[in-house]
Every structure is written in structure tokens, then in C-alpha cells.
Amino acid sequence: MLEILKRDGLARTCRFETAHGVLETPALLPVINPRNITIEPRELRERFGFQALITNSYIIRNHDELRERALKQGLHAMLDFDGIVMTDSGTFQSHMYGEVEVRNEDIVAFQRDIGTDIGTVLDIFTEPDWGLERTREAVRVTLERTEQAAALKQDMKLAGVVQGSIFPELRTECARALSALPVDVFPIGGVVPLMETYRFADLVDVIVASKKGLAPDRPVHLFGAGHPMVFALAILLGCDMFDSASYAKFARDGRMMFPEGTKHLADMRGLDCECPACRDHTLESLNALPEEERSKVLAAHNLFVSQREIKVAKHAMLEGELWELVERRCRAHPALIDALRRLKEHRDFLERYEPLSRDGAFFYTGPESMWRPAAHRYQKRYFERYQQPSNKVCVAFDEGERPYGRVYAGTMAEISKVADAHFMVMSPFGPVPIELDEMYPLAQSVFPKAMDLETQARSKELMERFSHGQEYGICLLYDGQQTIDTLATLDGSPSSFDIDLARVKAVADYQFGKGAATLLLDGKVGLVKSKNNDRIRNVLVDGEHILSMRAPDGFFTLRPAGARRLRKGFPSPRLRVIVHVDSVEFNRAGKNVFCQFVQDCDPDLVPMDEVMVVDEEDELVAIGRALLVKEEMCALRKGLAVKVREGVGV
Amino acid sequence: MLEILKRDGLARTCRFETAHGVLETPALLPVINPRNITIEPRELRERFGFQALITNSYIIRNHDELRERALKQGLHAMLDFDGIVMTDSGTFQSHMYGEVEVRNEDIVAFQRDIGTDIGTVLDIFTEPDWGLERTREAVRVTLERTEQAAALKQDMKLAGVVQGSIFPELRTECARALSALPVDVFPIGGVVPLMETYRFADLVDVIVASKKGLAPDRPVHLFGAGHPMVFALAILLGCDMFDSASYAKFARDGRMMFPEGTKHLADMRGLDCECPACRDHTLESLNALPEEERSKVLAAHNLFVSQREIKVAKHAMLEGELWELVERRCRAHPALIDALRRLKEHRDFLERYEPLSRDGAFFYTGPESMWRPAAHRYQKRYFERYQQPSNKVCVAFDEGERPYGRVYAGTMAEISKVADAHFMVMSPFGPVPIELDEMYPLAQSVFPKAMDLETQARSKELMERFSHGQEYGICLLYDGQQTIDTLATLDGSPSSFDIDLARVKAVADYQFGKGAATLLLDGKVGLVKSKNNDRIRNVLVDGEHILSMRAPDGFFTLRPAGARRLRKGFPSPRLRVIVHVDSVEFNRAGKNVFCQFVQDCDPDLVPMDEVMVVDEEDELVAIGRALLVKEEMCALRKGLAVKVREGVGV
């Protein structure tokens, strides 16, 4: 059973229960070759703290002594490891050597009989150079075998592998079919050749295509991914588990892994690693070790560094900085930059999981940043949901940027005198109306002054889309924010209250959907503002407190009176999470909504959205923030779905 | 006395001798506030391994007890530190509090009297908001005081500070004037306000302007730079020393420094640091410490991380990967990206120190990579030195790129039949003739397949410059290298020997200057090729071995017969290092050239250039590789100038 603890987009940290304890993800499972052990399983647990490892049932079964011991003592005792053990089935051997001499039912039954925690189907390794038909047939056989394995698994958890090579449709289909089977873990298989040849952009396509079809209630394992240079990226795309045989292979070869890539000892001019394996070594002392011993130190280094990178990515996710980390990590190799640029093609899919806002600010790291789902979300909603209060628009450009498009007027002071003129600022996100300028990610973003040409061109493209059929004026800002702040004081510009009201309307439509402002603000509107910074705090309509504005991200929290207005105007299930009758009183008391009680919900909800918790009669029960999207809420049987802020009485 | 051990561009690792031992640079000097010591000097030496620290003579002098102890026991005994001690003079206090009550001659004499190793002038801290005239006057006074201090210093080494705020001409002038004085260390001062406000692009301008005027024989100290996020960049620009008071200040504030920026404990969701201070802590255990103790752990963390970053940058420099490191580091903050983009403006200056080639390959990390001096060098020399063997040119584009410019012909097969057609490939470096395609950085470079728009535009611009007045054909490559390799086998294309000869000519002119090929190849040319890979190994003319081609970087090493031809054709000092008569026999015996014996040399030499070592009569003495540029060879009194490969008898 999987529980999502925290998430950022597709990335997540989960608890996955097994017979030998709970696996906390993202997690790395070191590979143990039972015939050639580099680091003992007990040491992996005690020195490194690994909760789980992976070994190969095919090798054990083919080795008389190991087979007998595994069957007699059980796998855990044989390995002297009391954590979680996952086993592979021989599929990788078929990739390496062309064929294996074992039947699916036999290897699955064997894995079950030796007491593995997570056993794997003997799937067909789909090679990247295969044609569509051969691959399709391999997927068919893989699914057939998975069904067969599911019938045999009993108490063992079963890993059912997504195959389909570089054909996205096959990957998605395979993933969908697997999701319908009683499979417990979803490895994405057949990706080692892509990683070995640095085809990281293709790897991105494969992961995304698989994720599109996979049910969110089981962990996703990127099979054979053991290099720290890909972990952050794979975690961003929703991979939960990794396994590494490379730590030992690379070590035997004198190669050290780093998140920045691989370094061969012979090419290094100094050692600056602080991992527990390296910290007492210099490059000289490492080189002076006998080969076997050095290889052990390097294997430990490779594991420590890999393990640490998983932690770094997890912390970045929790701190809202995973995108920045991934973009930095992808500078390690041009092939990873290709992978980063490939994410652009998947922006619609990524945007569905993009939170409304996050704690960390949006830091630009390069032209690729502007294709992040946070930027894509803004552009989408701006064009879909934003309504300009006036036809006459004044567009202000930050210092350094050049105006483009038709220009009809002069200085800002002059333009500001145009009756009902409305102000926009050009930004790397596109046109930003001044009413939206406190909202995530617009206000919570940091850019260089000297922008790359690609971002400039993108900004221009958005400006042209905005300006299509529009009449607008141009002025140059010499200090963006400051000048905008003084606008309200210029003659002929709208009053402070009008600007505030425009902000409330624009943010409400942006956050809750087109028409929300009309529903919410029907009546006499009053605003409570902060005495410290003059920013909007509360919105009242006809004396009722309907919304509060959050200072950190510029969005609203919903109050019961506001929720009632939205519920009345928007048909179910919009903005709703519908809970089972058993949960209703619990939630009315202000307690959180758990996944197992969610009956249905708005398919357009994004994480961190304000939602109405309603019962099956559409009666308001509570208000809170959605933590998951619909597929997740409906698929998961454990964990929080909505963090309730306030229960609502009858 | 300074000795350059290794270098890459302006970056260098040096040995600097003082009365309390040798300082190896790049080095960080932790700041000790004598009235409020966070980490004891002895601990800085024993636990952290710091060779040097910096403290403030003004504070000591103003404190009765400290002053008396310092004068009586000496500074080293007072601090209980037997390493190198540098002292500041009160200038920073004048920046902080507006004024200080001490005269330059008094504070300099005081520093001398308490036995500091490196004392500092009481310079005027030029503030970034000052106008030109006020700054100019401050520079004048600073120089006057430096002269006064130099007369007082006796055995003390004197730090003479470069001031001039953000006026590049003033910085360069000040630096030139200081270089003419008996000053031993060059701090670049007045930069703290730039760093505090993240004006890193201005910091780049200041460092470059200072380096332009500073003699290369003394260490450069970036005064007040104590954050690991700027170290790699500053080292790239030739800074040798740093000092950090921030480690303690940040720690008191709950802030942890990382090369990726500063993190406040309160914002962190986990600790993944492996530095000696953190390795036994979790975020929870850190937060649970009493404030004072936590602040000590954080201070130690900040120092360890800073110290490690210096090591990381040093190793990257030695491995030829400093540019890649700096470009990755600058993704830590958009203001650092501005700094990175500012380097473009200094490409001519940087190119003068750019080595002919380096061990590591050229890895693209973003559009900024294409302004590295290695790319600039290629473009410059391509347009200045390369002569096309034919007027009819066929330009091949890599898959994915679109052709631009005038197109006169169709497929590659058709174009290849055009008599005397000549082939070029379009690359992110610009047009690459096929004869130059094994040369650094062209062959030793790795790019993503999906190129950013800025690099595409740059490539197009170079193509247009190339195509000006040219007639050329276009074809598309579907696998760059492979197709080029098959060209030689097509009908009507030049013979293999002709292509090889064209390569020898083109590389010779590129490497040694226009006209070199004519001088070198006058006679009957023979080529010895590798049996393994068919690449050129040796070039013989009239039976004499004149050049060997190096496989790793595609450049030539010079043989005596080749050197004689160049010496005859090129007037002195071209391609020469002229040595003192005392060195001649030594170098003839194959021993290296030391700086103190260099009389003069070619001002256009770049590091790693092949050079002729000649005596004052222009007789050939040896052949080798230049390690330094002219200013360095002539200014330094210690260390290697030329790595001699072969002495030449009379």
C-alpha cells in the first residue's frame, strides 16, 4: 500500500509497505550480485543505512548451492539481510546474452518460494533498435506473463514491468494495462541501453509516456538507473525507486560517480569528496591502495554519493526547489541538456500536476526555465482566464528590453493620462497585468538582467499573441516595480480602490476559473488592507468575509461564505472533493480528508488548490487545500487528500 | 616571491613565500575578529588546515589590552597561530562607520611592529555610489598612502589595495600604479557592497579592470569575498586569495553557505551536507542545539564548505574543466548568470591567456559557453589565419539545423562532383573547414542536439560573415562525422593526400600564424600516418622531420628542422623566448627555461604554444611549450617559463 507524504508536481515522497518494513521513497536499492558480492548486505544496512536491496533470482536459481540455500533458509537469511529484498527475474540477462533458459511461471514461483519481498515478472526487454511490430508483440507477451505471474504471486509483491521501448504509445498502453492488474510495483524497463548511450532525452519521453498510463497508487521504479547524474531528473518526473549495479562495476574500472558525471581516477588531479568512503583519503592514498581494496573504496563512494543525491533531490522537492536543482544538474552533460529541453514537449502533462504555488521562488537558470510548468500555467491561464478591464492598454518594458509591436504613444506619464488606460508589464513570463503582479510565480521570481535570446524571443512571441487586434501604448520602465508603484498616484489613473478591485477579480478568475469573480463579488464589495504594506488582506461582500489573500503567493484562501457562492454558481464537481458519508462528520469537525473516503472530485484540480469538501448531496462540509489531483485521490487508499482548514456546519 | 605552478587562462595555482611559510593559492584566509573569536586560530590550523588567517590591526590597536599584548608578545603569539597572518588596516571600518581615527603611517608602522606577515595600507574605500571625481581623488590618496607605507614596511610584506569603484579606467590605472611600487600583495578593495547587493556582473568588470593593470608576479586578493558561490568565478578571473568574515556572521544568523547559495536553517527541510561539521548532524539535531553551540557548528560548516569549494575549483582548473564548473556554479543565482554573461565583454582580454588547448573537452552548458575564450580564439583565428584552398565551397549542416544564406546547389553527392569544391561543416563554433576538424576545441567538444536559439543565431551570424562575397553550396548531413569521412571516397573529390596536405597547411597557419605553412612546407612534403587510425603523425619536408601532430588536440609539436624554417622566415621575437646567456647551455641540454632567465619573448604567445628558445643572437637553443604569456615570463623571478622538450646543439 502506497501513501504519498509530500509532492511537488510528479515528484513525491512516499511510504510503501512491505513484509520487511516500510520503504521510504525516493529510494535507491543497491544491486547485490549473489555470486560476486562487493559490499556485504549487512554492511549496506548498517554502514550505509539502506532499507532495501535488489538481487537476481535467475542467478540464484542457476547456481546449485545458492538455490538450495535460498529455498532452505529463505532469501533474507541467505543474504543475511533483514530489510526489503527485491529480485529481478533474468530479463536483464536475456538483454545481455540474447536468451535465458527459464520459464516465467518457474522464475516467479521460485521468487515466491524463496520469500522475496518484491518479485519480478520475466518480461521481454524491448531493445531501442527494434521495430514497432516486434516491440508490440514483446509488450503483449510481457502483459500475458504479468497476468500469469499475478496468479502465482500469493503474498509476494509483484513488479510488473513497463516495456515498449521508445514508442510512447506502446509505453502508455502497456502502463495502462499493467495498472489494471494486481501488480504492486511498476518498474520502467528496457532503459539501460538509453542510459548507456546518453540518450537522456529519449529517457524523458519513455518515463513520461509510462507515467501517463501508470496508476498513481504504486511505486515507479526506473529499472537499472544507478547513476546520480539522472536521479534528480527522474525524481522530477515521478520515479520513486532506483537500483544500482553500476556502483560496483564503475568501481572495478576505477571510475567515480558524481552528480556532475563520472570521473576516472586516472584523469583526476585531486580528490575533494567528503563522502564517508573518501573523507580520509587523498587522490594519492587512493591510487596507492591495492587494486581490490581501492575498488571497494570506490564502490562505497559510488553508493554514498548516489544515496546522498537522492537525499538532495528529496530535500529540494520539499523546499520547492527541485526544478532549479534539476536544471543545474542537467548542465553536467550536453545530453542532459537535451533531456531538459525535451521537457518542453511534455509541458501540458507536467502542468496538470504543477502546484498552484510553492514555497521557494522561481529562479531562472537558463532559457529552459521558461518552459517549466509554472510558466506554462501562467501563460495558459492568462490567455484563457484573464479579462482586460479596458481596451486601451499601456505596456511597460523593463530597462534593457526593447519594445516591439505597434507603438501608439510616448512616455508613461502621457499614456497614464489616457482615460481608462490599463497597465501591463512585459516579463519573461509574458504580459503581466498590474493586478496579477503579486501572484506566484510572477512576484516570486528572480531573473538576470541580461536575458538570453531564446527567452527574449519567447517573450516577444507572447507579446505578439497578446497584442493581436489590440491597441496599446508603450513606455519604458527604468526600475520596474518602483515605477509601477507610483502609477496609482499619477493624474488620470484609476483610483486605489479600483486597482484593488481589479486585482481581486483577476486573481479570482485566474485561481478559480473564468466566472468566479462574478459569482464571488456579486454585491457590495469591501476590502480590508494591511496597515503595514497596504496589501489586500480580506475581501468582504455584503458584509460577509468571502476570501483572504495570502501574502506569500498572492492567491486567495476561501472562506465558507465565498465557498457557498462558488458552489451555487459552479456545477458539481467543479472545485469540489466529494466525500463518502462516513467521512462527513469527521471533516465538518475540521479534520483532514483521507483518500479512501474520496468518492469523486474536480478533474481540473491542481495540488494546493483551494477546494470545497462536499457530501454526496453537494452539501458543503469543509474548506481546505487539495494535496493531490483527481486520479491520485481516487486511486490511493491511504494518506491525505485534502488538508482541511475549516469545517462547515449544517 | 610568487611562483606560478599551474594555470588555465587567468586562473592559477601559485606558491607565495612569507616569513611564516609558503601560502599555496588559491587560498582562503578566515577572518579572526580579535575581540570576538568564533573559532580559535589554533583550531583553524589544526582542525581545518588553514595556512593563513587575517585579522584587523585597527581593532587591536584601539583595544588597550590587545595592543599591549600584540606589541609585547608579537601578533603570532598573541593569536596562538604560527601560520601566516595578514592584517587589515581599518579601511573596512571607515566604510562601515564613515571614518576612522588613525593615520596611515601609524597603522602601517603598528602592523610592522606587531610582526604581521602581510600588512595593509589604510586605503580609501571607494563606494559604488560615488561619482568619478571623488573616486579619482580617493585613488590618488590611496596611491600616495601606499607609497608612504612602502617606505615604512621594512621586512613586512605590504598589501596595496586596488581602488576605483566601478570605473574600469580608474581600476586599471590604480592597478598599474601599484604594480610599479614595492607592494607584495594586491587586494582588490571596495567590492563588498557589490557582493552584498549581488552585483556580480559589476564585480566581474572590477576584477577584469584590475587584472588588466596588475603585474602578474604578485598574488591578487579579492578583499571581503567570503562566499563559496563566487570563488570559482573569481578564480577563473585570476584571483588568488579570499577572506571570509561571513562564515561567522552568517552562522550567528542561522545561515548556511553552499556553492549553490545561502540557506537559512528555518527554510530547510533536511540536511544533506557531509562536511566534517555537519556529518554527524541531522536538521533536527542542529535545530535542537543551544544557540551558541549551533552557531559554532554553522560557522565551522561555512568554513569547511568554503575551503572545499576552493579545492574543487583548483582541481577543476588542473583538470581543464574550470569553465564548465564556473558555468554550472553561476546557475546558483540569476545575478551570477548576469556575471557569466558579462564575461562576453571581456573575451578579448581572456583570450590572451587562453591556452592553445587543454586536457578536458569543451562541454557546452548553455548559450554562455559559446563566448568562452576557446570559441572566441577559434573564430578570430579562422577569419584572420585560415585560407580556403578553393573558391567553391560546400557547406554541410548537421541534422536538425536549417541552412541559411544563398544556396546554389542540391544534394551533397552533386556538390561533391563540382571540381575543386571544398567542404565546411557548420558548427556552434562557426564554419569548420574539414581540414581543421581534428583540432581543439572543434573535435574535443560536446554539444546537445537541440541547440538554444542564441547559439543558433550566433552560428548564423558567423555563417553570414563567412559567406560574405562567397559562392557556396549547401547540403544537409544526417550524421555529421560519418558523412564527412566518406567524402574522400566520392568521385571528383580531392585525393586523400591532398586533404592531408590541406590539413597540415591549415593547422600550421592556425597554430603558428599566417605564412607559417609556406615557410614550413617549402620543399617535397612527405607524411607519415598512423596505421591504427590513418591520422597524420609526422610531417617531413625534403626528408627532414619538421612537425609531429598530437592526437589529443590535433596541433603540431615542433621539431628542430621545423623550428629552423620558422626562425629563418619569421623575424624575432615571433614564436621565440629569448634567454640570458647564463641559461643557454642548460637549455641546450634539454632542461626547462626558468622565468628569471627570460630576456624577452613574443608578445602574442599563448600558454601551451610551441616555442623556440633562442639566445640573444637568435641562435636556436631548444624547443618546448610556453607555460606563460610574455608579461608573466618577464615579471616573474621564479618558476618555469618554458617546458623544454628538446635541446638543440650548435
mmCIF file of C-alpha atoms in Angstrom, chain B residues 231-352:
data_model
loop_
_atom_site.group_PDB
_atom_site.id
_atom_site.type_symbol
_atom_site.label_atom_id
_atom_site.label_comp_id
_atom_site.label_asym_id
_atom_site.label_seq_id
_atom_site.Cartn_x
_atom_site.Cartn_y
_atom_site.Cartn_z
ATOM 1 C CA PHE B 231 35.004 31.518 -5.611
ATOM 2 C CA ALA B 232 35.074 29.532 -8.866
ATOM 3 C CA LEU B 233 34.242 32.623 -10.917
ATOM 4 C CA ALA B 234 36.819 34.780 -9.123
ATOM 5 C CA ILE B 235 39.479 32.092 -9.505
ATOM 6 C CA LEU B 236 38.687 31.886 -13.219
ATOM 7 C CA LEU B 237 39.390 35.614 -13.405
ATOM 8 C CA GLY B 238 42.734 35.272 -11.688
ATOM 9 C CA CYS B 239 42.047 35.957 -8.018
ATOM 10 C CA ASP B 240 44.435 34.064 -5.759
ATOM 11 C CA MET B 241 43.306 34.919 -2.245
ATOM 12 C CA PHE B 242 39.998 35.347 -0.452
ATOM 13 C CA ASP B 243 38.997 36.172 3.074
ATOM 14 C CA SER B 244 35.857 35.377 4.908
ATOM 15 C CA ALA B 245 34.271 37.060 7.866
ATOM 16 C CA SER B 246 30.904 35.916 6.587
ATOM 17 C CA TYR B 247 31.358 32.380 7.864
ATOM 18 C CA ALA B 248 30.850 33.611 11.406
ATOM 19 C CA LYS B 249 28.366 36.378 10.627
ATOM 20 C CA PHE B 250 26.123 34.093 8.588
ATOM 21 C CA ALA B 251 26.341 31.418 11.274
ATOM 22 C CA ARG B 252 25.141 33.769 14.003
ATOM 23 C CA ASP B 253 22.160 34.409 11.762
ATOM 24 C CA GLY B 254 21.326 30.718 11.234
ATOM 25 C CA ARG B 255 22.514 30.811 7.615
ATOM 26 C CA MET B 256 24.475 28.037 5.951
ATOM 27 C CA MET B 257 26.665 28.748 2.953
ATOM 28 C CA PHE B 258 26.845 26.445 -0.046
ATOM 29 C CA PRO B 259 28.363 26.919 -3.507
ATOM 30 C CA GLU B 260 24.709 26.950 -4.648
ATOM 31 C CA GLY B 261 23.882 29.872 -2.379
ATOM 32 C CA THR B 262 22.842 30.572 1.187
ATOM 33 C CA LYS B 263 20.185 28.623 3.019
ATOM 34 C CA HIS B 264 18.530 29.662 6.214
ATOM 35 C CA LEU B 265 18.065 26.818 8.689
ATOM 36 C CA ALA B 266 14.416 27.794 9.074
ATOM 37 C CA ASP B 267 13.767 27.199 5.354
ATOM 38 C CA MET B 268 15.498 23.841 5.167
ATOM 39 C CA ARG B 269 13.605 20.556 5.165
ATOM 40 C CA GLY B 270 16.622 18.316 5.568
ATOM 41 C CA LEU B 271 20.384 18.371 5.917
ATOM 42 C CA ASP B 272 22.428 16.589 3.284
ATOM 43 C CA CYS B 273 25.813 18.142 3.977
ATOM 44 C CA GLU B 274 28.771 15.830 4.506
ATOM 45 C CA CYS B 275 31.267 18.418 5.727
ATOM 46 C CA PRO B 276 33.092 17.498 8.936
ATOM 47 C CA ALA B 277 30.928 19.896 10.952
ATOM 48 C CA CYS B 278 27.613 18.546 9.670
ATOM 49 C CA ARG B 279 28.260 14.894 9.065
ATOM 50 C CA ASP B 280 27.058 13.737 12.464
ATOM 51 C CA HIS B 281 24.075 16.067 12.475
ATOM 52 C CA THR B 282 20.553 15.980 11.154
ATOM 53 C CA LEU B 283 18.487 19.099 10.638
ATOM 54 C CA GLU B 284 16.618 18.193 13.804
ATOM 55 C CA SER B 285 19.754 17.749 15.888
ATOM 56 C CA LEU B 286 21.135 21.064 14.609
ATOM 57 C CA ASN B 287 17.934 22.866 15.482
ATOM 58 C CA ALA B 288 17.937 21.294 18.915
ATOM 59 C CA LEU B 289 21.370 22.684 19.830
ATOM 60 C CA PRO B 290 21.649 25.683 22.130
ATOM 61 C CA GLU B 291 22.023 28.818 20.014
ATOM 62 C CA GLU B 292 25.678 29.439 20.782
ATOM 63 C CA GLU B 293 26.676 25.883 20.046
ATOM 64 C CA ARG B 294 24.639 25.771 16.835
ATOM 65 C CA SER B 295 26.247 28.961 15.686
ATOM 66 C CA LYS B 296 29.674 27.341 16.188
ATOM 67 C CA VAL B 297 28.671 24.309 14.138
ATOM 68 C CA LEU B 298 27.337 26.544 11.368
ATOM 69 C CA ALA B 299 30.486 28.675 11.393
ATOM 70 C CA ALA B 300 32.576 25.530 11.026
ATOM 71 C CA HIS B 301 30.267 24.329 8.250
ATOM 72 C CA ASN B 302 30.603 27.636 6.425
ATOM 73 C CA LEU B 303 34.378 27.439 6.622
ATOM 74 C CA PHE B 304 34.597 23.798 5.582
ATOM 75 C CA VAL B 305 32.313 24.372 2.615
ATOM 76 C CA SER B 306 34.249 27.466 1.564
ATOM 77 C CA GLN B 307 37.550 25.676 1.877
ATOM 78 C CA ARG B 308 36.262 22.729 -0.099
ATOM 79 C CA GLU B 309 34.948 24.956 -2.882
ATOM 80 C CA ILE B 310 38.430 26.432 -3.300
ATOM 81 C CA LYS B 311 39.735 22.872 -3.668
ATOM 82 C CA VAL B 312 37.001 21.958 -6.126
ATOM 83 C CA ALA B 313 37.837 24.978 -8.278
ATOM 84 C CA LYS B 314 41.553 24.219 -8.077
ATOM 85 C CA HIS B 315 41.042 20.627 -9.168
ATOM 86 C CA ALA B 316 38.715 21.700 -11.976
ATOM 87 C CA MET B 317 41.425 24.088 -13.140
ATOM 88 C CA LEU B 318 44.048 21.341 -13.091
ATOM 89 C CA GLU B 319 41.699 19.015 -14.978
ATOM 90 C CA GLY B 320 40.901 21.635 -17.645
ATOM 91 C CA GLU B 321 37.268 21.912 -16.538
ATOM 92 C CA LEU B 322 37.167 25.243 -14.776
ATOM 93 C CA TRP B 323 34.945 26.902 -17.377
ATOM 94 C CA GLU B 324 32.391 24.130 -17.074
ATOM 95 C CA LEU B 325 32.482 24.401 -13.281
ATOM 96 C CA VAL B 326 32.048 28.172 -13.341
ATOM 97 C CA GLU B 327 29.166 27.967 -15.782
ATOM 98 C CA ARG B 328 27.457 25.388 -13.583
ATOM 99 C CA ARG B 329 28.082 27.376 -10.427
ATOM 100 C CA CYS B 330 26.664 30.532 -11.975
ATOM 101 C CA ARG B 331 23.275 28.797 -12.243
ATOM 102 C CA ALA B 332 23.052 29.211 -8.475
ATOM 103 C CA HIS B 333 21.536 32.673 -8.852
ATOM 104 C CA PRO B 334 20.320 34.806 -11.776
ATOM 105 C CA ALA B 335 22.693 37.582 -10.690
ATOM 106 C CA LEU B 336 25.560 35.149 -11.251
ATOM 107 C CA ILE B 337 24.201 34.384 -14.707
ATOM 108 C CA ASP B 338 24.484 38.109 -15.350
ATOM 109 C CA ALA B 339 28.105 37.861 -14.260
ATOM 110 C CA LEU B 340 28.644 34.930 -16.602
ATOM 111 C CA ARG B 341 27.098 36.824 -19.488
ATOM 112 C CA ARG B 342 29.291 39.815 -18.680
ATOM 113 C CA LEU B 343 32.380 37.706 -19.428
ATOM 114 C CA LYS B 344 31.479 38.032 -23.090
ATOM 115 C CA GLU B 345 32.517 41.689 -22.948
ATOM 116 C CA HIS B 346 35.970 40.635 -21.772
ATOM 117 C CA ARG B 347 36.574 37.904 -24.327
ATOM 118 C CA ASP B 348 39.489 39.651 -25.984
ATOM 119 C CA PHE B 349 41.314 40.038 -22.705
ATOM 120 C CA LEU B 350 40.537 36.474 -21.640
ATOM 121 C CA GLU B 351 41.650 35.124 -24.996
ATOM 122 C CA ARG B 352 45.183 36.452 -24.464
#
